[in-house]
Amino acid sequence: MVAMALAAVDGTIVSTAVPQIVGDLGGFTVFSWLFSGYLLAVTVTLPVYGKLSDTFGRKPVLVAGTILFVVGSLLCASAWSMTALIAFRVVQGLGGGALQGTVQTIAADLFPLKERPKIQAKLSTVWATSSVAGPAIGGLLATYADWRWIFLVNLPVGGLALWLVVRHFHEPSRPRPAVPPRIDWAGALGVFASTALLLTALVQGGVAWDWFSAPSLALFGASVALAALTVLVERRAADPIVPGWVWRRRPIAAVNLALGAMGLLMVAPTVFLPTYAQSVLGLGAIPAGFVLSVMTLSWPVAAALSNRVYGRIGFRFTAMIGMGCALLILLAFPALPYPGEVWQPVLIMLLLGAALGLFQLPLIVGVQSTVGWAERGTTTASVLFCRQLGQSLGAALFGAVANATLAARLDGVPGLPGDLDSVSHALEDPGALTAGAADTLRRAVDAAVDHVYLGAAAAAALALLVLLVVAPKRFPVAAEEPADATGTTER
């Protein structure tokens, strides 16, 4: 949990210190890569670390990832320019990918099926606490100390995590294979490169260049070509980084697709709800963050209690109930009155967190339970990879939806901006707008966020369809340790 906190906090702690960082290092035009570069590195390395943990064990991968993360933090604290800081954030992300996937896998290794909801709920609590505490800690350090302390605080935390893991985490001895394992470096490079190009196209498209410009088309085309080449390489590899059984087995394929759809819909509350709270409801940054954070209160509680449901009706039906509720809740958001009361989106987020907790944890526990030790790291990494990829796709897709709605609503209105970022900045300075213009902008933002939530509801419907059509009615549950046992049950 301490190791997980490193990666969880670092995803949010930098956000409130951006003005201080830009003021010191410059580079305003590229500062978004402080987040994009970290996300990119985490996402593309998940499949690689998952396979490495299945091949060499969880402990060496977790130790190496923690060391790499701490080294990256130290380098970030010593950065002399924005370019250097972005490069060192990528180093951090390379370590963060090992932390995220390996910790989730170890949780499944250490705890039997009946106890996994409790530990997964605790890990969810780490993420929930970090999403609230990260921006606050970052703001305090940047205001009263120096922004470099945002990265230096990782050193003692990382040192504690390393000490705990090295001293107290002991993996059971396993028979060594007759043939030494070979790492599929060609496959790893292919996965890394094709995913990196795709994420770069999604992150920068519509921001640094137009969607149908030459850079976007070139990046998407190169990503598709490299992905096709990677598939050919993996099919011929003796021990591929992304084995074909990840997509041939219905439980794993279904969970990958369903959590990818969940990553897609999560963009609506995490990215657009704070803008809605500030622009439409007129809240400050801190109260707007609270509107979002209530979701993190109900999520772990619902996750911890989900075993009482799936223990009776199974993983699939429990997840379908959770996502069905999430679909109805997302559809309720566009029905909110304008401008509405603060308690209304707060209630929706509270209910949405409970629904998604009931959806996600049974699927993660279920898919981890279908495989033995030797395949669990790869399986867990594939699930997390699809979820991260869904979030990146959702950010690009829903950003385009929001900006298209704003452009349509504000078309022909002179003197008003036509994209979400510009509208948000204009509403932060109400003195520059007439009362009528400010109301027009707020209504446009309200409509844009409503359309995003309708898109998120469509993603929820897609997840339901995947569970209905692709997922088996009962997940085959592999026997507990020893890892090579062949007995299975169903749930």
GROMACS .gro file of C-alpha atoms in nm:
model
  491
    1MET     CA    1   0.000   0.000   0.000
    2VAL     CA    2   0.291   0.236   0.068
    3ALA     CA    3   0.436   0.155  -0.274
    4MET     CA    4   0.095   0.206  -0.434
    5ALA     CA    5   0.065   0.545  -0.261
    6LEU     CA    6   0.380   0.661  -0.442
    7ALA     CA    7   0.221   0.616  -0.783
    8ALA     CA    8  -0.126   0.729  -0.671
    9VAL     CA    9  -0.019   1.060  -0.516
   10ASP     CA   10   0.217   1.145  -0.800
   11GLY     CA   11  -0.068   1.139  -1.050
   12THR     CA   12  -0.230   1.442  -0.881
   13ILE     CA   13   0.027   1.621  -0.663
   14VAL     CA   14   0.184   1.813  -0.951
   15SER     CA   15  -0.141   1.972  -1.074
   16THR     CA   16  -0.164   2.256  -0.821
   17ALA     CA   17   0.204   2.347  -0.850
   18VAL     CA   18   0.206   2.408  -1.227
   19PRO     CA   19   0.208   2.792  -1.196
   20GLN     CA   20   0.517   2.781  -0.972
   21ILE     CA   21   0.693   2.528  -1.196
   22VAL     CA   22   0.622   2.729  -1.512
   23GLY     CA   23   0.727   3.050  -1.337
   24ASP     CA   24   1.061   2.895  -1.244
   25LEU     CA   25   1.143   2.684  -1.551
   26GLY     CA   26   0.929   2.838  -1.827
   27GLY     CA   27   0.788   2.610  -2.095
   28PHE     CA   28   0.421   2.707  -2.065
   29THR     CA   29   0.342   2.571  -2.412
   30VAL     CA   30   0.454   2.217  -2.324
   31PHE     CA   31   0.376   2.187  -1.951
   32SER     CA   32   0.083   1.950  -2.021
   33TRP     CA   33   0.344   1.685  -2.094
   34LEU     CA   34   0.425   1.680  -1.722
   35PHE     CA   35   0.105   1.475  -1.697
   36SER     CA   36   0.090   1.321  -2.044
   37GLY     CA   37   0.450   1.195  -2.031
   38TYR     CA   38   0.394   1.029  -1.694
   39LEU     CA   39   0.066   0.870  -1.808
   40LEU     CA   40   0.226   0.754  -2.130
   41ALA     CA   41   0.514   0.581  -1.952
   42VAL     CA   42   0.285   0.412  -1.698
   43THR     CA   43   0.047   0.281  -1.964
   44VAL     CA   44   0.294   0.144  -2.216
   45THR     CA   45   0.500  -0.041  -1.954
   46LEU     CA   46   0.211  -0.222  -1.782
   47PRO     CA   47   0.210  -0.525  -2.016
   48VAL     CA   48   0.589  -0.553  -2.000
   49TYR     CA   49   0.602  -0.550  -1.620
   50GLY     CA   50   0.314  -0.795  -1.599
   51LYS     CA   51   0.503  -1.049  -1.808
   52LEU     CA   52   0.829  -0.988  -1.622
   53SER     CA   53   0.658  -1.049  -1.287
   54ASP     CA   54   0.523  -1.380  -1.415
   55THR     CA   55   0.868  -1.476  -1.539
   56PHE     CA   56   1.100  -1.359  -1.262
   57GLY     CA   57   0.866  -1.306  -0.967
   58ARG     CA   58   0.682  -1.009  -0.821
   59LYS     CA   59   0.943  -0.896  -0.569
   60PRO     CA   60   1.229  -0.811  -0.808
   61VAL     CA   61   0.990  -0.620  -1.037
   62LEU     CA   62   0.839  -0.426  -0.745
   63VAL     CA   63   1.181  -0.345  -0.598
   64ALA     CA   64   1.318  -0.236  -0.936
   65GLY     CA   65   1.008  -0.025  -1.004
   66THR     CA   66   1.028   0.147  -0.666
   67ILE     CA   67   1.398   0.225  -0.712
   68LEU     CA   68   1.331   0.361  -1.062
   69PHE     CA   69   1.047   0.576  -0.930
   70VAL     CA   70   1.260   0.718  -0.649
   71VAL     CA   71   1.548   0.790  -0.887
   72GLY     CA   72   1.305   0.961  -1.123
   73SER     CA   73   1.174   1.171  -0.832
   74LEU     CA   74   1.527   1.278  -0.740
   75LEU     CA   75   1.597   1.371  -1.101
   76CYS     CA   76   1.271   1.572  -1.120
   77ALA     CA   77   1.371   1.767  -0.810
   78SER     CA   78   1.700   1.859  -0.978
   79ALA     CA   79   1.550   1.953  -1.315
   80TRP     CA   80   1.698   2.268  -1.471
   81SER     CA   81   1.443   2.315  -1.752
   82MET     CA   82   1.091   2.211  -1.849
   83THR     CA   83   1.230   1.970  -2.108
   84ALA     CA   84   1.445   1.800  -1.844
   85LEU     CA   85   1.153   1.785  -1.600
   86ILE     CA   86   0.929   1.622  -1.861
   87ALA     CA   87   1.200   1.365  -1.941
   88PHE     CA   88   1.243   1.284  -1.572
   89ARG     CA   89   0.865   1.254  -1.531
   90VAL     CA   90   0.880   0.984  -1.796
   91VAL     CA   91   1.144   0.806  -1.584
   92GLN     CA   92   0.905   0.830  -1.290
   93GLY     CA   93   0.630   0.682  -1.504
   94LEU     CA   94   0.850   0.389  -1.600
   95GLY     CA   95   0.870   0.306  -1.230
   96GLY     CA   96   0.503   0.386  -1.172
   97GLY     CA   97   0.398   0.122  -1.425
   98ALA     CA   98   0.575  -0.143  -1.220
   99LEU     CA   99   0.413  -0.021  -0.898
  100GLN     CA  100   0.055  -0.018  -1.025
  101GLY     CA  101   0.040  -0.358  -1.189
  102THR     CA  102   0.264  -0.551  -0.952
  103VAL     CA  103   0.093  -0.436  -0.632
  104GLN     CA  104  -0.246  -0.544  -0.768
  105THR     CA  105  -0.100  -0.881  -0.862
  106ILE     CA  106   0.065  -0.932  -0.523
  107ALA     CA  107  -0.267  -0.859  -0.352
  108ALA     CA  108  -0.420  -1.150  -0.543
  109ASP     CA  109  -0.121  -1.373  -0.463
  110LEU     CA  110  -0.123  -1.309  -0.088
  111PHE     CA  111  -0.495  -1.325  -0.016
  112PRO     CA  112  -0.738  -1.608  -0.095
  113LEU     CA  113  -1.051  -1.538  -0.294
  114LYS     CA  114  -1.272  -1.469   0.009
  115GLU     CA  115  -1.032  -1.205   0.145
  116ARG     CA  116  -0.946  -1.026  -0.181
  117PRO     CA  117  -1.233  -0.774  -0.165
  118LYS     CA  118  -1.097  -0.643   0.166
  119ILE     CA  119  -0.744  -0.584   0.039
  120GLN     CA  120  -0.867  -0.447  -0.295
  121ALA     CA  121  -1.093  -0.206  -0.103
  122LYS     CA  122  -0.791  -0.092   0.097
  123LEU     CA  123  -0.597  -0.032  -0.223
  124SER     CA  124  -0.897   0.163  -0.356
  125THR     CA  125  -0.884   0.371  -0.038
  126VAL     CA  126  -0.520   0.453  -0.116
  127TRP     CA  127  -0.625   0.590  -0.454
  128ALA     CA  128  -0.923   0.773  -0.306
  129THR     CA  129  -0.713   0.938  -0.035
  130SER     CA  130  -0.442   1.028  -0.284
  131SER     CA  131  -0.686   1.196  -0.523
  132VAL     CA  132  -0.792   1.429  -0.241
  133ALA     CA  133  -0.461   1.470  -0.057
  134GLY     CA  134  -0.234   1.499  -0.363
  135PRO     CA  135  -0.347   1.841  -0.489
  136ALA     CA  136  -0.362   1.979  -0.133
  137ILE     CA  137  -0.008   1.862  -0.050
  138GLY     CA  138   0.122   1.990  -0.383
  139GLY     CA  139  -0.034   2.332  -0.329
  140LEU     CA  140   0.102   2.362   0.026
  141LEU     CA  141   0.456   2.261  -0.074
  142ALA     CA  142   0.460   2.489  -0.378
  143THR     CA  143   0.325   2.785  -0.176
  144TYR     CA  144   0.518   2.755   0.150
  145ALA     CA  145   0.832   2.564   0.049
  146ASP     CA  146   0.943   2.500  -0.309
  147TRP     CA  147   0.789   2.297  -0.590
  148ARG     CA  148   1.093   2.066  -0.589
  149TRP     CA  149   0.978   1.929  -0.253
  150ILE     CA  150   0.683   1.775  -0.435
  151PHE     CA  151   0.929   1.521  -0.571
  152LEU     CA  152   1.169   1.509  -0.277
  153VAL     CA  153   0.893   1.385  -0.042
  154ASN     CA  154   0.887   1.066  -0.250
  155LEU     CA  155   1.234   0.972  -0.127
  156PRO     CA  156   1.147   0.885   0.237
  157VAL     CA  157   0.816   0.727   0.132
  158GLY     CA  158   0.991   0.522  -0.134
  159GLY     CA  159   1.264   0.427   0.113
  160LEU     CA  160   1.000   0.303   0.357
  161ALA     CA  161   0.826   0.102   0.085
  162LEU     CA  162   1.157  -0.054  -0.020
  163TRP     CA  163   1.247  -0.147   0.338
  164LEU     CA  164   0.907  -0.306   0.399
  165VAL     CA  165   0.911  -0.503   0.074
  166VAL     CA  166   1.269  -0.626   0.102
  167ARG     CA  167   1.238  -0.719   0.468
  168HIS     CA  168   0.887  -0.856   0.496
  169PHE     CA  169   0.768  -0.972   0.153
  170HIS     CA  170   0.882  -1.328   0.088
  171GLU     CA  171   0.762  -1.509  -0.221
  172PRO     CA  172   0.728  -1.887  -0.197
  173SER     CA  173   1.007  -2.076  -0.370
  174ARG     CA  174   0.906  -2.216  -0.706
  175PRO     CA  175   1.077  -2.478  -0.920
  176ARG     CA  176   1.315  -2.332  -1.173
  177PRO     CA  177   1.228  -2.407  -1.536
  178ALA     CA  178   1.452  -2.650  -1.720
  179VAL     CA  179   1.510  -2.389  -1.991
  180PRO     CA  180   1.607  -2.040  -1.870
  181PRO     CA  181   1.330  -1.789  -1.954
  182ARG     CA  182   1.385  -1.569  -2.256
  183ILE     CA  183   1.254  -1.214  -2.261
  184ASP     CA  184   1.062  -1.118  -2.572
  185TRP     CA  185   1.241  -0.788  -2.625
  186ALA     CA  186   1.107  -0.744  -2.980
  187GLY     CA  187   0.749  -0.781  -2.858
  188ALA     CA  188   0.813  -0.548  -2.564
  189LEU     CA  189   0.954  -0.282  -2.797
  190GLY     CA  190   0.659  -0.323  -3.034
  191VAL     CA  191   0.401  -0.286  -2.755
  192PHE     CA  192   0.590   0.013  -2.616
  193ALA     CA  193   0.628   0.193  -2.949
  194SER     CA  194   0.279   0.132  -3.092
  195THR     CA  195   0.106   0.232  -2.769
  196ALA     CA  196   0.330   0.537  -2.726
  197LEU     CA  197   0.243   0.662  -3.074
  198LEU     CA  198  -0.128   0.603  -3.018
  199LEU     CA  199  -0.132   0.783  -2.683
  200THR     CA  200   0.069   1.073  -2.824
  201ALA     CA  201  -0.185   1.109  -3.104
  202LEU     CA  202  -0.475   1.101  -2.856
  203VAL     CA  203  -0.317   1.341  -2.608
  204GLN     CA  204  -0.197   1.600  -2.861
  205GLY     CA  205  -0.473   1.570  -3.120
  206GLY     CA  206  -0.700   1.872  -3.112
  207VAL     CA  207  -0.453   2.050  -2.881
  208ALA     CA  208  -0.112   2.084  -3.044
  209TRP     CA  209  -0.254   2.019  -3.391
  210ASP     CA  210  -0.587   1.949  -3.562
  211TRP     CA  211  -0.728   1.597  -3.559
  212PHE     CA  212  -0.708   1.559  -3.936
  213SER     CA  213  -0.372   1.728  -3.975
  214ALA     CA  214  -0.060   1.555  -4.105
  215PRO     CA  215   0.092   1.491  -3.757
  216SER     CA  216  -0.227   1.323  -3.628
  217LEU     CA  217  -0.273   1.106  -3.937
  218ALA     CA  218   0.095   1.012  -3.936
  219LEU     CA  219   0.091   0.911  -3.568
  220PHE     CA  220  -0.232   0.710  -3.601
  221GLY     CA  221  -0.107   0.541  -3.918
  222ALA     CA  222   0.231   0.455  -3.765
  223SER     CA  223   0.059   0.321  -3.452
  224VAL     CA  224  -0.167   0.090  -3.656
  225ALA     CA  225   0.126  -0.031  -3.866
  226LEU     CA  226   0.341  -0.100  -3.560
  227ALA     CA  227   0.052  -0.273  -3.382
  228ALA     CA  228   0.003  -0.505  -3.681
  229LEU     CA  229   0.377  -0.578  -3.688
  230THR     CA  230   0.375  -0.644  -3.312
  231VAL     CA  231   0.093  -0.897  -3.352
  232LEU     CA  232   0.299  -1.084  -3.612
  233VAL     CA  233   0.606  -1.079  -3.386
  234GLU     CA  234   0.407  -1.197  -3.083
  235ARG     CA  235   0.249  -1.486  -3.275
  236ARG     CA  236   0.595  -1.619  -3.358
  237ALA     CA  237   0.757  -1.553  -3.019
  238ALA     CA  238   0.823  -1.850  -2.795
  239ASP     CA  239   0.718  -1.660  -2.483
  240PRO     CA  240   0.542  -1.338  -2.594
  241ILE     CA  241   0.502  -1.029  -2.379
  242VAL     CA  242   0.130  -1.017  -2.466
  243PRO     CA  243   0.031  -1.381  -2.519
  244GLY     CA  244  -0.264  -1.462  -2.741
  245TRP     CA  245  -0.457  -1.632  -2.460
  246VAL     CA  246  -0.521  -1.290  -2.305
  247TRP     CA  247  -0.778  -1.231  -2.582
  248ARG     CA  248  -0.877  -1.591  -2.656
  249ARG     CA  249  -1.010  -1.658  -2.305
  250ARG     CA  250  -1.358  -1.513  -2.274
  251PRO     CA  251  -1.337  -1.400  -1.908
  252ILE     CA  252  -1.013  -1.207  -1.964
  253ALA     CA  253  -1.120  -1.058  -2.298
  254ALA     CA  254  -1.455  -0.951  -2.151
  255VAL     CA  255  -1.299  -0.786  -1.847
  256ASN     CA  256  -1.040  -0.610  -2.064
  257LEU     CA  257  -1.312  -0.463  -2.286
  258ALA     CA  258  -1.549  -0.380  -1.997
  259LEU     CA  259  -1.281  -0.199  -1.795
  260GLY     CA  260  -1.167  -0.021  -2.110
  261ALA     CA  261  -1.523   0.112  -2.140
  262MET     CA  262  -1.514   0.209  -1.773
  263GLY     CA  263  -1.194   0.404  -1.833
  264LEU     CA  264  -1.377   0.580  -2.114
  265LEU     CA  265  -1.673   0.684  -1.898
  266MET     CA  266  -1.455   0.788  -1.603
  267VAL     CA  267  -1.335   1.087  -1.806
  268ALA     CA  268  -1.677   1.253  -1.763
  269PRO     CA  269  -1.659   1.299  -1.384
  270THR     CA  270  -1.282   1.329  -1.339
  271VAL     CA  271  -1.212   1.576  -1.622
  272PHE     CA  272  -1.536   1.766  -1.688
  273LEU     CA  273  -1.718   1.772  -1.353
  274PRO     CA  274  -1.476   2.021  -1.187
  275THR     CA  275  -1.522   2.255  -1.486
  276TYR     CA  276  -1.900   2.220  -1.453
  277ALA     CA  277  -1.884   2.290  -1.079
  278GLN     CA  278  -1.679   2.606  -1.127
  279SER     CA  279  -1.831   2.742  -1.448
  280VAL     CA  280  -2.199   2.652  -1.401
  281LEU     CA  281  -2.240   2.629  -1.023
  282GLY     CA  282  -1.994   2.911  -0.953
  283LEU     CA  283  -1.787   2.717  -0.700
  284GLY     CA  284  -1.422   2.778  -0.619
  285ALA     CA  285  -1.149   2.526  -0.697
  286ILE     CA  286  -1.158   2.358  -0.354
  287PRO     CA  287  -1.538   2.313  -0.335
  288ALA     CA  288  -1.537   2.193  -0.696
  289GLY     CA  289  -1.281   1.930  -0.600
  290PHE     CA  290  -1.506   1.820  -0.315
  291VAL     CA  291  -1.795   1.762  -0.557
  292LEU     CA  292  -1.574   1.512  -0.739
  293SER     CA  293  -1.408   1.361  -0.431
  294VAL     CA  294  -1.734   1.234  -0.279
  295MET     CA  295  -1.720   0.960  -0.541
  296THR     CA  296  -1.405   0.830  -0.376
  297LEU     CA  297  -1.591   0.794  -0.045
  298SER     CA  298  -1.858   0.551  -0.168
  299TRP     CA  299  -1.637   0.358  -0.411
  300PRO     CA  300  -1.423   0.167  -0.152
  301VAL     CA  301  -1.726   0.097   0.067
  302ALA     CA  302  -1.921  -0.058  -0.220
  303ALA     CA  303  -1.611  -0.251  -0.329
  304ALA     CA  304  -1.556  -0.392   0.020
  305LEU     CA  305  -1.918  -0.509   0.040
  306SER     CA  306  -1.933  -0.649  -0.314
  307ASN     CA  307  -1.820  -0.995  -0.204
  308ARG     CA  308  -2.153  -1.041  -0.028
  309VAL     CA  309  -2.319  -0.996  -0.365
  310TYR     CA  310  -2.091  -1.187  -0.601
  311GLY     CA  311  -2.058  -1.466  -0.345
  312ARG     CA  312  -2.425  -1.535  -0.415
  313ILE     CA  313  -2.490  -1.439  -0.775
  314GLY     CA  314  -2.142  -1.446  -0.932
  315PHE     CA  315  -1.890  -1.196  -1.066
  316ARG     CA  316  -2.066  -1.125  -1.396
  317PHE     CA  317  -2.412  -1.051  -1.262
  318THR     CA  318  -2.273  -0.834  -0.980
  319ALA     CA  319  -2.074  -0.627  -1.230
  320MET     CA  320  -2.380  -0.597  -1.453
  321ILE     CA  321  -2.586  -0.463  -1.162
  322GLY     CA  322  -2.316  -0.209  -1.082
  323MET     CA  323  -2.280  -0.088  -1.441
  324GLY     CA  324  -2.658  -0.088  -1.492
  325CYS     CA  325  -2.691   0.148  -1.196
  326ALA     CA  326  -2.403   0.358  -1.329
  327LEU     CA  327  -2.583   0.387  -1.664
  328LEU     CA  328  -2.899   0.521  -1.499
  329ILE     CA  329  -2.698   0.762  -1.281
  330LEU     CA  330  -2.506   0.899  -1.581
  331LEU     CA  331  -2.833   0.950  -1.770
  332ALA     CA  332  -2.970   1.143  -1.470
  333PHE     CA  333  -2.697   1.408  -1.492
  334PRO     CA  334  -2.828   1.581  -1.809
  335ALA     CA  335  -3.170   1.598  -1.639
  336LEU     CA  336  -3.036   1.826  -1.365
  337PRO     CA  337  -3.192   2.174  -1.373
  338TYR     CA  338  -2.989   2.478  -1.473
  339PRO     CA  339  -2.805   2.605  -1.279
  340GLY     CA  340  -2.919   2.366  -1.007
  341GLU     CA  341  -2.806   2.312  -0.650
  342VAL     CA  342  -2.466   2.183  -0.537
  343TRP     CA  343  -2.616   1.882  -0.358
  344GLN     CA  344  -2.752   1.744  -0.685
  345PRO     CA  345  -2.420   1.660  -0.859
  346VAL     CA  346  -2.278   1.563  -0.517
  347LEU     CA  347  -2.552   1.302  -0.478
  348ILE     CA  348  -2.498   1.177  -0.833
  349MET     CA  349  -2.123   1.136  -0.775
  350LEU     CA  350  -2.183   0.958  -0.445
  351LEU     CA  351  -2.415   0.709  -0.616
  352LEU     CA  352  -2.183   0.674  -0.916
  353GLY     CA  353  -1.889   0.584  -0.690
  354ALA     CA  354  -2.095   0.310  -0.525
  355ALA     CA  355  -2.208   0.173  -0.862
  356LEU     CA  356  -1.857   0.165  -1.008
  357GLY     CA  357  -1.717   0.006  -0.691
  358LEU     CA  358  -1.975  -0.270  -0.734
  359PHE     CA  359  -1.871  -0.304  -1.099
  360GLN     CA  360  -1.493  -0.288  -1.100
  361LEU     CA  361  -1.381  -0.494  -0.803
  362PRO     CA  362  -1.578  -0.813  -0.885
  363LEU     CA  363  -1.430  -0.808  -1.235
  364ILE     CA  364  -1.072  -0.761  -1.114
  365VAL     CA  365  -1.108  -1.026  -0.842
  366GLY     CA  366  -1.290  -1.253  -1.085
  367VAL     CA  367  -1.037  -1.231  -1.367
  368GLN     CA  368  -0.743  -1.275  -1.128
  369SER     CA  369  -0.914  -1.583  -0.989
  370THR     CA  370  -0.938  -1.752  -1.330
  371VAL     CA  371  -0.560  -1.791  -1.360
  372GLY     CA  372  -0.278  -1.933  -1.154
  373TRP     CA  373   0.035  -1.759  -1.027
  374ALA     CA  374   0.227  -1.796  -1.354
  375GLU     CA  375  -0.034  -1.602  -1.552
  376ARG     CA  376  -0.169  -1.360  -1.294
  377GLY     CA  377   0.076  -1.077  -1.357
  378THR     CA  378   0.011  -1.074  -1.732
  379THR     CA  379  -0.366  -1.092  -1.676
  380THR     CA  380  -0.372  -0.809  -1.422
  381ALA     CA  381  -0.150  -0.589  -1.638
  382SER     CA  382  -0.372  -0.641  -1.943
  383VAL     CA  383  -0.678  -0.529  -1.746
  384LEU     CA  384  -0.506  -0.215  -1.610
  385PHE     CA  385  -0.361  -0.140  -1.954
  386CYS     CA  386  -0.705  -0.147  -2.117
  387ARG     CA  387  -0.848   0.076  -1.844
  388GLN     CA  388  -0.568   0.333  -1.890
  389LEU     CA  389  -0.605   0.320  -2.267
  390GLY     CA  390  -0.979   0.378  -2.230
  391GLN     CA  391  -0.914   0.689  -2.023
  392SER     CA  392  -0.680   0.831  -2.285
  393LEU     CA  393  -0.930   0.760  -2.562
  394GLY     CA  394  -1.212   0.910  -2.353
  395ALA     CA  395  -1.018   1.231  -2.288
  396ALA     CA  396  -0.967   1.282  -2.661
  397LEU     CA  397  -1.318   1.178  -2.765
  398PHE     CA  398  -1.514   1.368  -2.501
  399GLY     CA  399  -1.291   1.673  -2.537
  400ALA     CA  400  -1.392   1.684  -2.903
  401VAL     CA  401  -1.760   1.638  -2.808
  402ALA     CA  402  -1.747   1.922  -2.554
  403ASN     CA  403  -1.571   2.164  -2.788
  404ALA     CA  404  -1.809   2.078  -3.076
  405THR     CA  405  -2.109   2.151  -2.851
  406LEU     CA  406  -1.959   2.483  -2.739
  407ALA     CA  407  -1.880   2.582  -3.096
  408ALA     CA  408  -2.239   2.504  -3.202
  409ARG     CA  409  -2.393   2.692  -2.907
  410LEU     CA  410  -2.171   2.997  -2.944
  411ASP     CA  411  -2.173   3.011  -3.324
  412GLY     CA  412  -2.260   3.360  -3.437
  413VAL     CA  413  -2.216   3.515  -3.091
  414PRO     CA  414  -1.943   3.779  -3.136
  415GLY     CA  415  -1.665   3.817  -2.883
  416LEU     CA  416  -1.711   3.481  -2.708
  417PRO     CA  417  -1.458   3.195  -2.709
  418GLY     CA  418  -1.542   2.863  -2.867
  419ASP     CA  419  -1.351   2.598  -2.673
  420LEU     CA  420  -1.385   2.469  -2.318
  421ASP     CA  421  -1.052   2.594  -2.183
  422SER     CA  422  -1.107   2.947  -2.314
  423VAL     CA  423  -1.463   2.955  -2.181
  424SER     CA  424  -1.345   2.845  -1.835
  425HIS     CA  425  -1.080   3.117  -1.827
  426ALA     CA  426  -1.331   3.378  -1.943
  427LEU     CA  427  -1.573   3.286  -1.664
  428GLU     CA  428  -1.294   3.317  -1.408
  429ASP     CA  429  -1.287   3.690  -1.485
  430PRO     CA  430  -1.656   3.787  -1.468
  431GLY     CA  431  -1.575   4.157  -1.486
  432ALA     CA  432  -1.473   4.115  -1.849
  433LEU     CA  433  -1.819   3.985  -1.948
  434THR     CA  434  -2.168   4.128  -1.942
  435ALA     CA  435  -2.430   3.940  -1.740
  436GLY     CA  436  -2.592   3.814  -2.059
  437ALA     CA  437  -2.263   3.693  -2.207
  438ALA     CA  438  -2.167   3.514  -1.884
  439ASP     CA  439  -2.506   3.339  -1.874
  440THR     CA  440  -2.469   3.236  -2.238
  441LEU     CA  441  -2.128   3.084  -2.165
  442ARG     CA  442  -2.254   2.901  -1.857
  443ARG     CA  443  -2.545   2.752  -2.048
  444ALA     CA  444  -2.306   2.643  -2.322
  445VAL     CA  445  -2.078   2.473  -2.067
  446ASP     CA  446  -2.383   2.307  -1.910
  447ALA     CA  447  -2.489   2.169  -2.249
  448ALA     CA  448  -2.134   2.053  -2.330
  449VAL     CA  449  -2.096   1.863  -2.003
  450ASP     CA  450  -2.446   1.714  -2.048
  451HIS     CA  451  -2.339   1.576  -2.385
  452VAL     CA  452  -2.022   1.435  -2.232
  453TYR     CA  453  -2.227   1.254  -1.970
  454LEU     CA  454  -2.451   1.114  -2.242
  455GLY     CA  455  -2.135   0.984  -2.410
  456ALA     CA  456  -2.027   0.832  -2.078
  457ALA     CA  457  -2.369   0.664  -2.054
  458ALA     CA  458  -2.307   0.517  -2.400
  459ALA     CA  459  -1.975   0.379  -2.271
  460ALA     CA  460  -2.160   0.226  -1.975
  461ALA     CA  461  -2.407   0.065  -2.217
  462LEU     CA  462  -2.110  -0.073  -2.413
  463ALA     CA  463  -1.965  -0.226  -2.094
  464LEU     CA  464  -2.302  -0.387  -2.021
  465LEU     CA  465  -2.320  -0.525  -2.374
  466VAL     CA  466  -1.970  -0.675  -2.341
  467LEU     CA  467  -2.063  -0.846  -2.014
  468LEU     CA  468  -2.386  -0.975  -2.167
  469VAL     CA  469  -2.239  -1.105  -2.492
  470VAL     CA  470  -1.871  -1.182  -2.433
  471ALA     CA  471  -1.839  -1.271  -2.064
  472PRO     CA  472  -1.933  -1.625  -1.959
  473LYS     CA  473  -2.219  -1.661  -1.713
  474ARG     CA  474  -1.980  -1.813  -1.461
  475PHE     CA  475  -1.610  -1.735  -1.426
  476PRO     CA  476  -1.399  -2.051  -1.387
  477VAL     CA  477  -1.211  -2.007  -1.058
  478ALA     CA  478  -0.867  -2.170  -1.053
  479ALA     CA  479  -0.765  -2.360  -0.742
  480GLU     CA  480  -0.562  -2.171  -0.484
  481GLU     CA  481  -0.191  -2.242  -0.435
  482PRO     CA  482   0.001  -2.440  -0.546
  483ALA     CA  483   0.002  -2.229  -0.856
  484ASP     CA  484   0.017  -2.517  -1.101
  485ALA     CA  485  -0.294  -2.686  -0.964
  486THR     CA  486  -0.550  -2.771  -1.232
  487GLY     CA  487  -0.866  -2.797  -1.027
  488THR     CA  488  -1.126  -2.528  -1.091
  489THR     CA  489  -1.464  -2.422  -0.967
  490GLU     CA  490  -1.707  -2.165  -1.106
  491ARG     CA  491  -1.848  -1.838  -0.976
   0.00000   0.00000   0.00000
